[in-house]
Amino acid sequence: MVLQIGDNLPIGSVRWAIAEGYIPDYSNGPEPQFTSHETACILNTSDQDASVKITIYFSDREPVGPYCVTVPARRTKHLRFNDLTDPEPIPRNTDYASVFESDVPIVVQHTRLDSRQSENALLSTVAYSYR
């Protein structure tokens, strides 16, 4: 089969992990652009909405979740971990990891902005996909 531009074949996986997470408790610069944050960029190329459940893991206590989000079909969602509140806010100054489970294939990318210093640090990496 030869794929043509515009063919809508879903890409990605239904399970992803980000092994590293940390939200500083303060920032430097104007808000909201320079608020220190962690972001999961979620891409859904399928023809159906993706129901995504996120579980947060800690080094010193039981996991929290699921945090439930929907990524519409053929769309992307940039989800700040700072904004997750249900079932509870993600704590600041705390190491954590996250697992994403979706009912359709998605792609997850992790981005962090650390603006504790005036010389901001930004990192981004694709999450780990597993079956």
PDB file of C-alpha atoms in Angstrom:
ATOM      1  CA  MET A   1       0.000   0.000   0.000  1.00  0.00           C
ATOM      2  CA  VAL A   2       1.320   3.429  -0.899  1.00  0.00           C
ATOM      3  CA  LEU A   3       0.427   6.164   1.552  1.00  0.00           C
ATOM      4  CA  GLN A   4      -0.754   9.411   0.078  1.00  0.00           C
ATOM      5  CA  ILE A   5      -0.501  12.764   1.780  1.00  0.00           C
ATOM      6  CA  GLY A   6      -3.670  13.124   3.792  1.00  0.00           C
ATOM      7  CA  ASP A   7      -4.104   9.411   4.540  1.00  0.00           C
ATOM      8  CA  ASN A   8      -5.204   9.334   8.162  1.00  0.00           C
ATOM      9  CA  LEU A   9      -3.424   6.397   9.725  1.00  0.00           C
ATOM     10  CA  PRO A  10      -3.058   6.702  13.505  1.00  0.00           C
ATOM     11  CA  ILE A  11       0.495   6.777  14.793  1.00  0.00           C
ATOM     12  CA  GLY A  12       1.894   6.230  18.253  1.00  0.00           C
ATOM     13  CA  SER A  13       1.150   3.860  21.067  1.00  0.00           C
ATOM     14  CA  VAL A  14      -1.530   3.425  23.729  1.00  0.00           C
ATOM     15  CA  ARG A  15       0.948   3.426  26.663  1.00  0.00           C
ATOM     16  CA  TRP A  16       3.654   5.986  27.390  1.00  0.00           C
ATOM     17  CA  ALA A  17       5.889   6.802  30.358  1.00  0.00           C
ATOM     18  CA  ILE A  18       7.819   9.893  31.402  1.00  0.00           C
ATOM     19  CA  ALA A  19      10.277   8.731  34.041  1.00  0.00           C
ATOM     20  CA  GLU A  20      11.281  12.213  35.158  1.00  0.00           C
ATOM     21  CA  GLY A  21       9.144  15.056  36.407  1.00  0.00           C
ATOM     22  CA  TYR A  22       9.701  18.044  38.700  1.00  0.00           C
ATOM     23  CA  ILE A  23       7.859  21.357  39.015  1.00  0.00           C
ATOM     24  CA  PRO A  24       9.864  24.108  40.766  1.00  0.00           C
ATOM     25  CA  ASP A  25       7.987  26.121  43.368  1.00  0.00           C
ATOM     26  CA  TYR A  26       8.940  29.512  41.949  1.00  0.00           C
ATOM     27  CA  SER A  27       9.625  31.212  38.633  1.00  0.00           C
ATOM     28  CA  ASN A  28      11.418  34.224  37.194  1.00  0.00           C
ATOM     29  CA  GLY A  29       9.734  36.366  34.551  1.00  0.00           C
ATOM     30  CA  PRO A  30       6.232  37.307  33.438  1.00  0.00           C
ATOM     31  CA  GLU A  31       3.389  34.840  33.948  1.00  0.00           C
ATOM     32  CA  PRO A  32       2.044  32.703  32.407  1.00  0.00           C
ATOM     33  CA  GLN A  33       4.724  32.528  29.684  1.00  0.00           C
ATOM     34  CA  PHE A  34       7.653  32.118  32.096  1.00  0.00           C
ATOM     35  CA  THR A  35       5.980  30.125  34.851  1.00  0.00           C
ATOM     36  CA  SER A  36       8.159  27.073  35.540  1.00  0.00           C
ATOM     37  CA  HIS A  37       6.220  24.046  34.326  1.00  0.00           C
ATOM     38  CA  GLU A  38       6.147  20.516  32.983  1.00  0.00           C
ATOM     39  CA  THR A  39       4.092  19.868  29.850  1.00  0.00           C
ATOM     40  CA  ALA A  40       2.912  16.734  28.086  1.00  0.00           C
ATOM     41  CA  CYS A  41       2.317  17.429  24.409  1.00  0.00           C
ATOM     42  CA  ILE A  42      -0.165  14.799  23.221  1.00  0.00           C
ATOM     43  CA  LEU A  43      -0.789  14.163  19.512  1.00  0.00           C
ATOM     44  CA  ASN A  44      -3.852  12.233  18.352  1.00  0.00           C
ATOM     45  CA  THR A  45      -3.826  11.539  14.593  1.00  0.00           C
ATOM     46  CA  SER A  46      -6.721   9.065  14.681  1.00  0.00           C
ATOM     47  CA  ASP A  47     -10.302   9.684  13.587  1.00  0.00           C
ATOM     48  CA  GLN A  48     -11.674   9.271  17.123  1.00  0.00           C
ATOM     49  CA  ASP A  49     -11.181  11.242  20.310  1.00  0.00           C
ATOM     50  CA  ALA A  50      -8.524   9.838  22.636  1.00  0.00           C
ATOM     51  CA  SER A  51      -9.496   9.237  26.260  1.00  0.00           C
ATOM     52  CA  VAL A  52      -6.230   9.491  28.164  1.00  0.00           C
ATOM     53  CA  LYS A  53      -5.656   8.482  31.783  1.00  0.00           C
ATOM     54  CA  ILE A  54      -2.539   9.721  33.567  1.00  0.00           C
ATOM     55  CA  THR A  55      -1.123   8.179  36.736  1.00  0.00           C
ATOM     56  CA  ILE A  56       1.553   9.999  38.740  1.00  0.00           C
ATOM     57  CA  TYR A  57       4.213   7.998  40.640  1.00  0.00           C
ATOM     58  CA  PHE A  58       6.324   9.258  43.548  1.00  0.00           C
ATOM     59  CA  SER A  59       9.445   8.034  45.350  1.00  0.00           C
ATOM     60  CA  ASP A  60       7.919   8.196  48.819  1.00  0.00           C
ATOM     61  CA  ARG A  61       4.162   7.554  48.519  1.00  0.00           C
ATOM     62  CA  GLU A  62       1.494   5.719  46.571  1.00  0.00           C
ATOM     63  CA  PRO A  63       0.598   6.776  43.002  1.00  0.00           C
ATOM     64  CA  VAL A  64      -2.139   9.325  42.324  1.00  0.00           C
ATOM     65  CA  GLY A  65      -4.649   9.191  39.500  1.00  0.00           C
ATOM     66  CA  PRO A  66      -6.095   8.788  37.141  1.00  0.00           C
ATOM     67  CA  TYR A  67      -6.119  12.295  35.768  1.00  0.00           C
ATOM     68  CA  CYS A  68      -8.478  12.093  32.777  1.00  0.00           C
ATOM     69  CA  VAL A  69      -8.124  14.193  29.637  1.00  0.00           C
ATOM     70  CA  THR A  70      -9.569  14.021  26.140  1.00  0.00           C
ATOM     71  CA  VAL A  71      -7.567  14.804  23.034  1.00  0.00           C
ATOM     72  CA  PRO A  72      -9.934  15.386  20.114  1.00  0.00           C
ATOM     73  CA  ALA A  73      -9.488  13.425  16.893  1.00  0.00           C
ATOM     74  CA  ARG A  74      -6.750  14.783  14.609  1.00  0.00           C
ATOM     75  CA  ARG A  75      -5.647  17.331  17.212  1.00  0.00           C
ATOM     76  CA  THR A  76      -2.886  18.058  19.692  1.00  0.00           C
ATOM     77  CA  LYS A  77      -3.180  19.064  23.346  1.00  0.00           C
ATOM     78  CA  HIS A  78      -0.457  20.723  25.385  1.00  0.00           C
ATOM     79  CA  LEU A  79      -1.210  19.763  28.956  1.00  0.00           C
ATOM     80  CA  ARG A  80       0.624  21.510  31.789  1.00  0.00           C
ATOM     81  CA  PHE A  81       1.104  19.233  34.778  1.00  0.00           C
ATOM     82  CA  ASN A  82       0.861  22.430  36.868  1.00  0.00           C
ATOM     83  CA  ASP A  83      -2.818  22.632  35.853  1.00  0.00           C
ATOM     84  CA  LEU A  84      -3.773  19.077  36.874  1.00  0.00           C
ATOM     85  CA  THR A  85      -5.961  19.270  39.997  1.00  0.00           C
ATOM     86  CA  ASP A  86      -8.327  16.285  39.967  1.00  0.00           C
ATOM     87  CA  PRO A  87      -7.879  14.037  41.919  1.00  0.00           C
ATOM     88  CA  GLU A  88      -5.223  16.360  43.482  1.00  0.00           C
ATOM     89  CA  PRO A  89      -2.677  18.984  42.384  1.00  0.00           C
ATOM     90  CA  ILE A  90       0.795  17.797  41.398  1.00  0.00           C
ATOM     91  CA  PRO A  91       3.068  18.876  44.282  1.00  0.00           C
ATOM     92  CA  ARG A  92       5.857  21.388  43.641  1.00  0.00           C
ATOM     93  CA  ASN A  93       9.491  20.620  44.535  1.00  0.00           C
ATOM     94  CA  THR A  94       8.757  16.894  44.342  1.00  0.00           C
ATOM     95  CA  ASP A  95      10.227  14.289  42.001  1.00  0.00           C
ATOM     96  CA  TYR A  96       7.593  12.298  40.130  1.00  0.00           C
ATOM     97  CA  ALA A  97       7.037  10.154  37.043  1.00  0.00           C
ATOM     98  CA  SER A  98       3.954   9.720  34.866  1.00  0.00           C
ATOM     99  CA  VAL A  99       2.252   6.983  32.864  1.00  0.00           C
ATOM    100  CA  PHE A 100      -0.231   7.714  30.061  1.00  0.00           C
ATOM    101  CA  GLU A 101      -2.785   5.149  28.900  1.00  0.00           C
ATOM    102  CA  SER A 102      -5.041   5.869  25.930  1.00  0.00           C
ATOM    103  CA  ASP A 103      -7.844   4.034  24.157  1.00  0.00           C
ATOM    104  CA  VAL A 104      -6.362   4.991  20.749  1.00  0.00           C
ATOM    105  CA  PRO A 105      -2.708   5.406  19.672  1.00  0.00           C
ATOM    106  CA  ILE A 106      -1.180   8.761  20.630  1.00  0.00           C
ATOM    107  CA  VAL A 107       2.284  10.317  20.732  1.00  0.00           C
ATOM    108  CA  VAL A 108       3.515  11.942  23.964  1.00  0.00           C
ATOM    109  CA  GLN A 109       6.340  14.455  24.214  1.00  0.00           C
ATOM    110  CA  HIS A 110       7.639  15.880  27.502  1.00  0.00           C
ATOM    111  CA  THR A 111       8.737  19.519  27.870  1.00  0.00           C
ATOM    112  CA  ARG A 112      10.016  21.423  30.903  1.00  0.00           C
ATOM    113  CA  LEU A 113      10.548  25.121  31.402  1.00  0.00           C
ATOM    114  CA  ASP A 114      12.646  25.913  34.475  1.00  0.00           C
ATOM    115  CA  SER A 115      12.673  29.671  34.976  1.00  0.00           C
ATOM    116  CA  ARG A 116      14.029  29.806  38.522  1.00  0.00           C
ATOM    117  CA  GLN A 117      16.975  31.785  37.129  1.00  0.00           C
ATOM    118  CA  SER A 118      16.749  34.657  34.678  1.00  0.00           C
ATOM    119  CA  GLU A 119      18.680  32.387  32.251  1.00  0.00           C
ATOM    120  CA  ASN A 120      15.783  30.002  31.549  1.00  0.00           C
ATOM    121  CA  ALA A 121      16.279  26.302  30.852  1.00  0.00           C
ATOM    122  CA  LEU A 122      14.040  24.414  28.426  1.00  0.00           C
ATOM    123  CA  LEU A 123      14.182  20.692  27.686  1.00  0.00           C
ATOM    124  CA  SER A 124      12.071  18.444  25.550  1.00  0.00           C
ATOM    125  CA  THR A 125      12.073  14.730  24.792  1.00  0.00           C
ATOM    126  CA  VAL A 126       9.706  12.102  23.447  1.00  0.00           C
ATOM    127  CA  ALA A 127       8.274   9.902  26.207  1.00  0.00           C
ATOM    128  CA  TYR A 128       8.990   6.171  26.373  1.00  0.00           C
ATOM    129  CA  SER A 129       6.432   4.079  24.494  1.00  0.00           C
ATOM    130  CA  TYR A 130       5.682   0.533  25.632  1.00  0.00           C
ATOM    131  CA  ARG A 131       3.106  -2.159  25.046  1.00  0.00           C
TER     132      ARG A 131
END
